[in-house]
Short mmCIF file of C-alpha atoms and ligand atoms in Angstrom, two decimals:
data_model
loop_
_atom_site.label_atom_id
_atom_site.label_comp_id
_atom_site.label_asym_id
_atom_site.label_seq_id
_atom_site.Cartn_x
_atom_site.Cartn_y
_atom_site.Cartn_z
CA MET F 1119 0.00 0.00 0.00
CA ALA F 1120 1.18 3.52 -0.73
CA SER F 1121 1.84 4.52 2.85
CA ASP F 1122 3.52 7.79 2.02
CA GLN F 1123 0.60 9.16 0.08
CA MET F 1124 -1.77 7.93 2.74
CA SER F 1125 0.02 9.78 5.52
CA GLU F 1126 -0.06 12.94 3.42
CA ARG F 1127 -3.76 12.77 2.85
CA ALA F 1128 -4.44 12.13 6.52
CA GLY F 1129 -3.64 15.81 7.24
CA SER F 1130 -0.40 17.33 8.42
CA PRO F 1131 0.67 16.62 11.99
CA GLN F 1132 1.85 20.22 12.19
CA ALA F 1133 -1.69 21.48 11.55
CA ARG F 1134 -3.08 19.23 14.27
CA LEU F 1135 -0.26 20.24 16.55
CA SER F 1136 -0.99 23.94 16.23
CA ARG F 1137 -4.64 23.25 17.08
CA ARG F 1138 -3.41 21.43 20.14
CA ARG F 1139 -1.13 24.33 21.06
CA LEU F 1140 -4.12 26.64 20.69
CA LEU F 1141 -5.86 24.72 23.44
CA GLY F 1142 -2.88 25.71 25.52
CA ALA F 1143 -2.08 25.16 29.13
CA ALA F 1144 -5.74 25.03 30.14
CA GLY F 1145 -6.07 21.71 28.36
CA VAL F 1146 -3.00 20.34 30.09
CA LEU F 1147 -4.29 21.42 33.50
CA ALA F 1148 -7.71 19.94 32.85
CA ALA F 1149 -6.08 16.68 31.79
CA GLY F 1150 -4.06 16.66 34.99
CA ALA F 1151 -7.29 16.80 36.94
CA THR F 1152 -8.48 13.49 35.51
CA GLY F 1153 -6.21 11.65 37.88
CA TYR F 1154 -4.15 9.89 35.25
CA ALA F 1155 -1.17 12.21 35.36
CA VAL F 1156 1.90 10.13 36.02
CA ARG F 1157 4.80 12.29 37.01
CA GLY F 1158 8.22 11.19 38.15
CA GLY F 1159 8.33 9.66 41.62
CA GLY F 1160 4.54 9.16 41.85
CA SER F 1161 3.19 6.28 43.88
CA ALA F 1162 4.19 3.25 41.90
CA GLU F 1163 3.61 0.52 44.44
CA PRO F 1164 2.54 -2.60 42.60
CA ARG F 1165 -0.87 -3.65 43.84
CA ARG F 1166 -1.42 -7.11 45.19
CA GLN F 1167 -3.64 -9.00 42.78
CA PRO F 1168 -5.50 -12.17 43.57
CA ALA F 1169 -4.42 -13.38 40.12
CA VAL F 1170 -2.45 -16.61 39.95
CA ALA F 1171 -0.02 -15.55 37.25
CA ALA F 1172 2.36 -12.62 37.77
CA PRO F 1173 1.23 -9.61 35.73
CA PRO F 1174 3.37 -9.01 32.64
CA ARG F 1175 6.11 -6.36 32.93
CA PHE F 1176 6.98 -3.84 30.26
CA ARG F 1177 10.73 -4.35 30.30
CA GLY F 1178 12.15 -7.56 28.94
CA PRO F 1179 13.58 -9.21 25.85
CA HIS F 1180 10.07 -9.09 24.31
CA GLN F 1181 7.41 -6.44 24.79
CA PRO F 1182 4.17 -7.45 26.52
CA GLY F 1183 0.93 -7.66 24.52
CA VAL F 1184 2.36 -10.12 22.01
CA ALA F 1185 2.83 -13.57 23.55
CA THR F 1186 1.09 -12.61 26.82
CA PRO F 1187 -2.55 -13.78 27.16
CA ALA F 1188 -5.07 -11.46 25.47
CA GLN F 1189 -7.17 -9.33 27.82
CA THR F 1190 -10.79 -8.37 27.17
CA HIS F 1191 -10.28 -4.84 25.80
CA LEU F 1192 -8.04 -3.18 23.23
CA THR F 1193 -7.30 0.30 22.03
CA LEU F 1194 -4.79 0.80 19.26
CA ALA F 1195 -3.57 4.35 18.73
CA ALA F 1196 -1.35 5.46 15.86
CA PHE F 1197 0.61 8.72 16.00
CA ASP F 1198 2.36 10.93 13.45
CA LEU F 1199 5.68 12.46 14.34
CA ALA F 1200 5.75 16.24 14.40
CA THR F 1201 9.53 16.40 14.66
CA GLU F 1202 12.52 15.58 12.48
CA GLN F 1203 14.92 15.43 15.43
CA PRO F 1204 15.96 11.84 16.22
CA GLY F 1205 16.81 12.97 19.76
CA GLU F 1206 13.17 13.90 20.34
CA LEU F 1207 11.98 10.50 19.14
CA ARG F 1208 14.56 8.88 21.40
CA ARG F 1209 13.31 10.87 24.40
CA LEU F 1210 9.69 10.02 23.62
CA LEU F 1211 10.39 6.27 23.38
CA SER F 1212 12.29 6.48 26.64
CA THR F 1213 9.49 8.40 28.40
CA TRP F 1214 6.80 6.08 26.99
CA SER F 1215 8.75 3.01 28.14
CA GLU F 1216 9.13 4.46 31.64
CA THR F 1217 5.46 5.35 31.85
CA ALA F 1218 4.32 2.04 30.34
CA ASP F 1219 6.26 0.23 33.05
CA ARG F 1220 4.71 2.38 35.78
CA LEU F 1221 1.15 2.18 34.43
CA MET F 1222 1.35 -1.60 34.10
CA ARG F 1223 2.42 -1.80 37.74
CA GLY F 1224 -0.55 0.27 38.84
CA GLY F 1225 0.74 3.82 38.67
CA ALA F 1226 -2.38 5.32 37.04
CA GLY F 1227 -3.74 7.61 39.72
CA GLY F 1228 -4.76 4.84 42.07
CA LEU F 1229 -6.58 2.78 39.46
CA ASP F 1230 -6.12 -0.97 39.49
CA PRO F 1231 -4.01 -1.73 36.36
CA ALA F 1232 -6.58 -4.40 35.38
CA GLY F 1233 -3.99 -6.44 33.49
CA LEU F 1234 -2.89 -3.45 31.38
CA THR F 1235 -0.20 -4.07 28.80
CA VAL F 1236 1.41 -1.38 26.66
CA THR F 1237 3.08 -2.32 23.38
CA ILE F 1238 5.04 0.27 21.41
CA GLY F 1239 5.54 0.04 17.63
CA LEU F 1240 7.31 2.03 14.89
CA GLY F 1241 6.04 2.37 11.33
CA ARG F 1242 8.05 2.48 8.11
CA THR F 1243 7.49 6.23 7.73
CA VAL F 1244 9.77 6.88 10.73
CA PHE F 1245 12.64 5.78 8.50
CA GLU F 1246 11.52 6.96 5.11
CA ARG F 1247 8.66 9.14 3.94
CA ASP F 1248 8.12 10.54 0.46
CA GLY F 1249 11.56 9.12 -0.35
CA ARG F 1250 13.11 11.28 2.40
CA ASP F 1251 15.30 10.17 5.26
CA ARG F 1252 13.27 12.25 7.71
CA LEU F 1253 15.19 11.60 10.92
CA GLY F 1254 18.49 10.28 9.61
CA LEU F 1255 17.46 6.73 10.52
CA ARG F 1256 16.97 5.24 7.05
CA SER F 1257 19.99 2.95 7.35
CA GLU F 1258 18.14 1.20 10.22
CA LEU F 1259 14.96 0.51 8.20
CA PRO F 1260 14.16 -3.21 8.47
CA GLY F 1261 13.38 -4.97 5.17
CA ALA F 1262 10.40 -6.49 7.01
CA LEU F 1263 8.80 -3.01 7.05
CA ALA F 1264 8.71 -2.74 3.24
CA PRO F 1265 5.21 -1.64 2.18
CA LEU F 1266 2.68 -4.46 1.89
CA PRO F 1267 1.37 -5.17 -1.61
CA ARG F 1268 -2.18 -4.25 -2.51
CA PHE F 1269 -4.47 -7.22 -1.99
CA ALA F 1270 -7.46 -8.03 -4.18
CA GLY F 1271 -10.71 -6.52 -2.93
CA GLU F 1272 -9.29 -4.31 -0.18
CA GLU F 1273 -10.43 -0.70 0.22
CA LEU F 1274 -8.16 0.80 2.83
CA ASP F 1275 -9.06 4.17 4.30
CA PRO F 1276 -5.83 6.20 4.48
CA GLU F 1277 -7.04 8.16 7.50
CA ARG F 1278 -7.45 4.97 9.52
CA SER F 1279 -4.25 3.37 8.18
CA ASP F 1280 -0.49 3.50 8.78
CA GLY F 1281 1.20 5.94 11.16
CA ASP F 1282 4.71 6.63 12.46
CA LEU F 1283 4.20 5.21 15.95
CA CYS F 1284 1.70 2.86 17.50
CA LEU F 1285 0.53 2.13 21.01
CA GLN F 1286 -1.33 -1.12 21.55
CA LEU F 1287 -3.11 -0.90 24.91
CA CYS F 1288 -4.80 -4.05 26.19
CA GLY F 1289 -6.45 -4.60 29.55
CA ASP F 1290 -9.49 -5.89 31.32
CA HIS F 1291 -11.10 -2.48 31.81
CA PRO F 1292 -11.66 0.19 29.13
CA GLN F 1293 -11.33 3.02 31.70
CA VAL F 1294 -7.78 1.96 32.54
CA ILE F 1295 -6.93 1.74 28.85
CA PHE F 1296 -8.31 5.22 28.26
CA GLY F 1297 -6.37 6.58 31.22
CA ALA F 1298 -3.16 5.06 29.89
CA LEU F 1299 -3.76 6.40 26.38
CA HIS F 1300 -4.55 9.86 27.75
CA THR F 1301 -1.35 9.93 29.79
CA LEU F 1302 0.84 8.64 26.96
CA THR F 1303 -0.73 11.03 24.43
CA ARG F 1304 -0.05 14.01 26.69
CA GLU F 1305 3.53 12.86 27.13
CA ALA F 1306 3.97 12.80 23.35
CA ALA F 1307 3.14 16.54 23.49
CA ASP F 1308 4.99 18.39 20.71
CA VAL F 1309 6.71 15.28 19.36
CA ALA F 1310 3.85 13.08 18.10
CA VAL F 1311 0.14 13.68 17.51
CA PRO F 1312 -2.66 11.10 17.37
CA ARG F 1313 -3.60 9.89 13.89
CA TRP F 1314 -6.26 7.23 14.48
CA THR F 1315 -7.51 4.97 17.23
CA GLN F 1316 -9.32 1.67 17.07
CA SER F 1317 -10.91 -0.10 20.01
CA GLY F 1318 -12.03 -3.69 20.35
CA PHE F 1319 -13.33 -6.30 22.76
CA ARG F 1320 -13.28 -10.04 23.27
CA ALA F 1321 -14.63 -12.52 25.80
CA PRO F 1322 -12.45 -13.44 28.81
CA ALA F 1323 -9.97 -16.27 28.22
CA SER F 1324 -11.56 -18.22 31.08
CA GLY F 1325 -14.50 -19.03 28.78
CA GLY F 1326 -12.32 -20.91 26.27
CA THR F 1327 -11.56 -19.68 22.77
CA PRO F 1328 -13.51 -16.40 22.34
CA ARG F 1329 -15.98 -15.96 19.49
CA ASN F 1330 -15.84 -13.36 16.73
CA VAL F 1331 -18.90 -11.33 15.69
CA MET F 1332 -19.81 -14.10 13.23
CA GLY F 1333 -20.34 -16.38 16.23
CA PHE F 1334 -17.37 -18.67 15.47
CA LYS F 1335 -14.53 -19.50 17.84
CA ASP F 1336 -11.58 -17.46 16.61
CA GLY F 1337 -8.02 -18.13 17.76
CA THR F 1338 -8.04 -21.93 18.04
CA VAL F 1339 -4.91 -22.56 15.99
CA ASN F 1340 -2.01 -20.34 17.03
CA PRO F 1341 1.67 -21.20 17.42
CA GLY F 1342 2.94 -21.86 20.95
CA GLY F 1343 6.22 -22.82 22.64
CA ALA F 1344 9.26 -23.24 20.40
CA GLU F 1345 7.09 -22.76 17.30
CA LEU F 1346 5.97 -19.37 18.60
CA ASP F 1347 9.59 -18.40 19.20
CA ARG F 1348 10.48 -19.38 15.65
CA GLN F 1349 7.49 -17.73 13.96
CA VAL F 1350 7.20 -14.55 16.00
CA TRP F 1351 10.57 -13.16 17.15
CA ALA F 1352 12.82 -11.58 14.53
CA ALA F 1353 16.18 -13.36 14.29
CA ALA F 1354 17.36 -11.43 11.21
CA GLY F 1355 17.37 -7.81 10.08
CA PRO F 1356 18.87 -4.82 11.88
CA ALA F 1357 20.36 -5.46 15.33
CA TRP F 1358 17.92 -3.11 17.09
CA MET F 1359 15.00 -5.37 16.08
CA ARG F 1360 16.49 -8.78 17.01
CA GLY F 1361 14.09 -10.37 19.46
CA GLY F 1362 11.39 -7.95 18.39
CA THR F 1363 8.42 -8.73 16.19
CA TYR F 1364 6.27 -7.17 13.46
CA MET F 1365 2.62 -6.36 14.00
CA VAL F 1366 0.19 -6.39 11.09
CA VAL F 1367 -3.16 -4.71 11.77
CA ARG F 1368 -6.18 -5.00 9.51
CA ARG F 1369 -9.56 -3.48 10.24
CA ILE F 1370 -11.93 -6.00 8.66
CA ARG F 1371 -15.61 -5.13 8.46
CA ILE F 1372 -17.95 -8.12 8.62
CA LEU F 1373 -21.06 -7.70 6.49
CA LEU F 1374 -23.48 -9.08 9.02
CA ASP F 1375 -26.56 -8.86 6.78
CA VAL F 1376 -24.95 -11.11 4.15
CA TRP F 1377 -23.61 -13.43 6.84
CA ASP F 1378 -26.96 -13.70 8.65
CA ALA F 1379 -28.66 -14.62 5.36
CA THR F 1380 -26.29 -17.60 5.00
CA SER F 1381 -27.25 -21.00 6.45
CA VAL F 1382 -25.16 -22.39 9.30
CA GLU F 1383 -24.05 -25.25 7.02
CA GLN F 1384 -22.75 -22.78 4.45
CA GLN F 1385 -21.10 -20.70 7.17
CA GLU F 1386 -19.34 -23.80 8.51
CA ALA F 1387 -18.21 -24.80 5.02
CA ALA F 1388 -16.81 -21.29 4.47
CA VAL F 1389 -14.81 -21.37 7.70
CA GLY F 1390 -13.97 -25.10 7.70
CA ARG F 1391 -15.10 -25.55 11.32
CA ARG F 1392 -18.36 -26.16 13.16
CA LYS F 1393 -20.01 -23.07 14.58
CA THR F 1394 -20.98 -24.28 18.05
CA SER F 1395 -18.12 -26.62 18.97
CA GLY F 1396 -15.34 -25.11 16.87
CA ALA F 1397 -14.45 -28.65 15.72
CA PRO F 1398 -12.89 -28.93 12.27
CA ILE F 1399 -15.23 -30.39 9.67
CA GLY F 1400 -14.59 -34.13 9.76
CA GLY F 1401 -13.56 -33.93 13.45
CA ARG F 1402 -15.50 -34.04 16.74
CA SER F 1403 -14.01 -31.46 19.08
CA GLU F 1404 -12.20 -28.13 18.80
CA ARG F 1405 -8.68 -29.45 19.31
CA ASP F 1406 -9.01 -32.35 16.85
CA ARG F 1407 -6.50 -32.51 14.04
CA VAL F 1408 -7.69 -30.68 10.92
CA ASP F 1409 -7.98 -32.90 7.84
CA LEU F 1410 -7.48 -30.23 5.20
CA ALA F 1411 -8.59 -32.58 2.42
CA ALA F 1412 -11.99 -32.90 4.13
CA LEU F 1413 -12.58 -29.15 3.72
CA ALA F 1414 -13.90 -27.24 0.70
CA PRO F 1415 -11.03 -25.89 -1.44
CA ASP F 1416 -12.06 -22.31 -0.58
CA ALA F 1417 -12.53 -22.91 3.18
CA HIS F 1418 -10.81 -20.17 5.22
CA VAL F 1419 -8.95 -22.57 7.49
CA ARG F 1420 -7.71 -24.69 4.60
CA LEU F 1421 -6.28 -21.66 2.78
CA ALA F 1422 -4.75 -20.11 5.92
CA ALA F 1423 -3.22 -23.30 7.39
CA ALA F 1424 0.54 -23.61 7.80
CA ALA F 1425 0.55 -26.74 5.60
CA THR F 1426 -0.94 -24.74 2.70
CA ASN F 1427 1.57 -21.91 3.16
CA GLY F 1428 4.94 -23.64 3.31
CA GLY F 1429 4.91 -23.72 7.11
CA ALA F 1430 4.27 -19.97 7.55
CA GLN F 1431 2.23 -19.12 10.64
CA LEU F 1432 0.99 -16.02 12.43
CA LEU F 1433 0.38 -15.30 16.09
CA ARG F 1434 -3.16 -13.93 15.86
CA ARG F 1435 -4.29 -11.74 18.76
CA GLY F 1436 -7.31 -9.98 17.30
CA TYR F 1437 -10.33 -8.26 18.84
CA ASN F 1438 -13.92 -7.67 17.74
CA TYR F 1439 -15.04 -4.12 17.08
CA LEU F 1440 -18.29 -2.20 16.94
CA ASP F 1441 -18.01 1.33 15.51
CA GLY F 1442 -21.63 2.45 15.40
CA VAL F 1443 -23.96 2.37 12.42
CA ASP F 1444 -22.96 2.67 8.77
CA ALA F 1445 -25.13 5.61 7.70
CA ALA F 1446 -25.15 4.47 4.05
CA THR F 1447 -26.61 1.01 4.73
CA GLY F 1448 -28.13 1.25 8.21
CA GLN F 1449 -26.05 -1.79 9.14
CA LEU F 1450 -23.85 -2.14 12.21
CA ASP F 1451 -20.23 -1.31 11.42
CA ALA F 1452 -18.79 -4.32 13.21
CA GLY F 1453 -15.98 -6.74 12.51
CA LEU F 1454 -12.52 -7.86 13.41
CA VAL F 1455 -9.47 -5.83 14.43
CA PHE F 1456 -7.13 -8.45 13.01
CA ILE F 1457 -3.75 -8.24 14.75
CA ALA F 1458 -1.00 -10.69 13.87
CA PHE F 1459 2.59 -10.88 15.08
CA GLN F 1460 5.39 -12.48 13.08
CA ALA F 1461 9.11 -12.38 12.39
CA ASP F 1462 8.56 -11.06 8.85
CA PRO F 1463 5.21 -10.00 7.34
CA HIS F 1464 6.56 -10.57 3.81
CA THR F 1465 7.10 -14.28 4.33
CA GLN F 1466 4.16 -14.82 6.70
CA PHE F 1467 1.17 -12.45 6.49
CA VAL F 1468 1.63 -11.56 2.79
CA PRO F 1469 1.53 -15.06 1.24
CA ILE F 1470 -1.36 -16.11 3.49
CA GLN F 1471 -3.37 -12.96 2.79
CA ARG F 1472 -2.65 -13.22 -0.97
CA ARG F 1473 -4.17 -16.70 -0.94
CA LEU F 1474 -7.13 -15.58 1.17
CA ALA F 1475 -7.76 -12.45 -0.92
CA ALA F 1476 -7.87 -14.60 -4.08
CA GLN F 1477 -9.97 -17.54 -2.90
CA ASP F 1478 -11.40 -17.32 0.63
CA ALA F 1479 -15.08 -18.27 0.87
CA LEU F 1480 -15.34 -15.62 3.61
CA ASN F 1481 -14.57 -12.84 1.11
CA LYS F 1482 -18.19 -12.13 0.30
CA HIS F 1483 -18.82 -11.55 3.99
CA ILE F 1484 -15.88 -9.27 4.79
CA GLN F 1485 -14.17 -6.07 3.67
CA HIS F 1486 -10.66 -4.96 4.63
CA THR F 1487 -11.08 -1.25 5.41
CA ALA F 1488 -7.76 -0.18 7.00
CA GLY F 1489 -4.27 -1.52 7.57
CA ALA F 1490 -0.96 -0.78 9.24
CA THR F 1491 2.34 -2.49 9.97
CA PHE F 1492 4.63 -1.71 12.90
CA ALA F 1493 8.00 -2.91 14.14
CA VAL F 1494 7.74 -3.87 17.83
CA PRO F 1495 11.31 -3.74 19.17
CA PRO F 1496 12.54 -5.55 22.28
CA ALA F 1497 12.35 -3.64 25.57
CA GLY F 1498 15.30 -5.30 27.30
CA GLY F 1499 17.65 -2.32 27.08
CA ALA F 1500 17.20 1.17 28.50
CA PHE F 1501 13.84 1.51 26.67
CA ALA F 1502 11.87 0.00 23.78
CA GLY F 1503 13.83 0.66 20.60
CA ALA F 1504 16.95 1.95 22.39
CA GLY F 1505 19.17 0.01 19.98
CA LEU F 1506 17.90 2.17 17.13
CA PHE F 1507 19.91 5.10 18.46
CA ALA F 1508 23.11 3.21 19.24
CA ARG F 1509 24.99 4.82 16.34
CA LEU F 1510 23.65 8.36 16.64
C1 LIG O 505 -12.91 -11.01 9.34
C2 LIG O 505 -11.91 -11.76 8.91
C3 LIG O 505 -11.59 -13.09 9.47
C4 LIG O 505 -12.38 -13.95 10.16
C5 LIG O 505 -13.84 -13.78 10.53
C6 LIG O 505 -11.58 -15.10 10.48
C7 LIG O 505 -12.04 -16.20 11.18
C8 LIG O 505 -11.30 -17.33 11.45
C9 LIG O 505 -11.81 -18.50 12.12
C10 LIG O 505 -13.23 -18.67 12.64
C11 LIG O 505 -10.79 -19.39 12.18
C12 LIG O 505 -10.88 -20.82 12.77
C13 LIG O 505 -10.52 -20.90 14.22
C14 LIG O 505 -9.08 -20.58 14.52
O1 LIG O 505 -8.17 -21.40 14.34
O2 LIG O 505 -8.86 -19.45 14.96
C15 LIG O 505 -9.63 -18.79 11.57
C16 LIG O 505 -8.41 -19.37 11.43
C17 LIG O 505 -7.31 -18.77 10.88
N1 LIG O 505 -7.27 -17.55 10.27
FE1 LIG O 505 -8.80 -16.25 10.09
N2 LIG O 505 -10.32 -14.91 10.00
C18 LIG O 505 -10.28 -13.71 9.37
C19 LIG O 505 -9.20 -13.12 8.74
C20 LIG O 505 -7.97 -13.69 8.64
C21 LIG O 505 -6.82 -13.09 8.00
C22 LIG O 505 -6.81 -11.71 7.34
C23 LIG O 505 -5.78 -13.97 8.14
C24 LIG O 505 -4.36 -13.85 7.66
C25 LIG O 505 -3.96 -13.24 6.59
C26 LIG O 505 -6.28 -15.12 8.86
C27 LIG O 505 -5.52 -16.21 9.21
C28 LIG O 505 -5.99 -17.30 9.87
C29 LIG O 505 -5.15 -18.42 10.23
C30 LIG O 505 -3.65 -18.55 10.00
C31 LIG O 505 -5.98 -19.36 10.87
C32 LIG O 505 -5.58 -20.72 11.42
C33 LIG O 505 -5.65 -21.72 10.30
C34 LIG O 505 -5.29 -23.13 10.77
O3 LIG O 505 -4.10 -23.45 10.75
O4 LIG O 505 -6.19 -23.88 11.14
N3 LIG O 505 -7.60 -14.92 9.14
N4 LIG O 505 -9.98 -17.53 11.12
#
């Protein structure tokens, strides 16, 4: 996709920045009164949780929000840089990392962190935009961030796509997620301005594999253990991204009227699994082995399976969305915030999505409406992405 043009059409960050400046100090003071202000030295005592597992921490060889269990709520926020100074980007990533760590440990104005995870990503346009080396970082551009090709049938809205930076906020309470986003957005101040946000929801993990808005269990087959390590964490590319991962986001509208007019048998044939149990067609329960030959040639699961794609897999960690009513059709604007992590989108997401875009029986029920790709660096050093600045 032509990311550069898209960013241009989404309006200049400078214009949005001056509007923000216009709001002036009053806005900052009002924001402080919400109780989410996290300033240095604030109370950062981790709260005792009855939870069995230790809450994820921000710092570590891998960022949280990737291989950590998915919480019930999501907000993704993309930002555009309003600076061309690499030092300012460095400071922002350092501040965001510090704050992410504190918020995840319960530093948000006395609110329970509710399982909050913060994941920080960088888009291709940080390194190169309109052919320009904006921040002097082009030599660090990972090949994995090369623009994705255009896929058949997609209609991506540039204003909801791409972005220089991304925050993925996940947690079990939307208020905590909002508080975290508010704090982090204020900290970005003159350096980065919000471009788009996208929220989503899913059922708690305790209820088994959660269902998508089509009513099917979604997330049954995902790599785990050593396979996850192999498929998800980047082992090649620039040093600053080793141990990191690449996040592909797709906002996929589900055309519920068309779907609802389809019989359950046809729906199951299109997916390749039973609606109620999640069992593969030809099997009896959800975890049964999938016999690809028993599925229709255009079944979603058959086309997306590792065996069909030379072993390529994705770590899917998507959420459902509801964004009100589509005024043109009177239908609910609902669907899937598809989020997939992988070591290289060009050898994993791209071939799978090419196959799906060409043949998937689900295509008449869905529409890809926005997309973005971000590098998610490790957070084991001083801050997430610190290695990017090693040579500056
Ligand atoms: C609205 C769009 C989509 C819907 C409703 C959907 C739904 C599903 C469902 C119900 C399953 C079976 C259960 C499971 O294993 O999770 C599944 C599997 C899968 N989907 Fe999707 N999906 C969508 C888009 C995509 C896209 C865009 C990709 C990647 C390009 C993808 C990749 C996969 C993969 C890799 C599997 C596992 C296949 C296997 O090995 O069995 N899906 N999807």
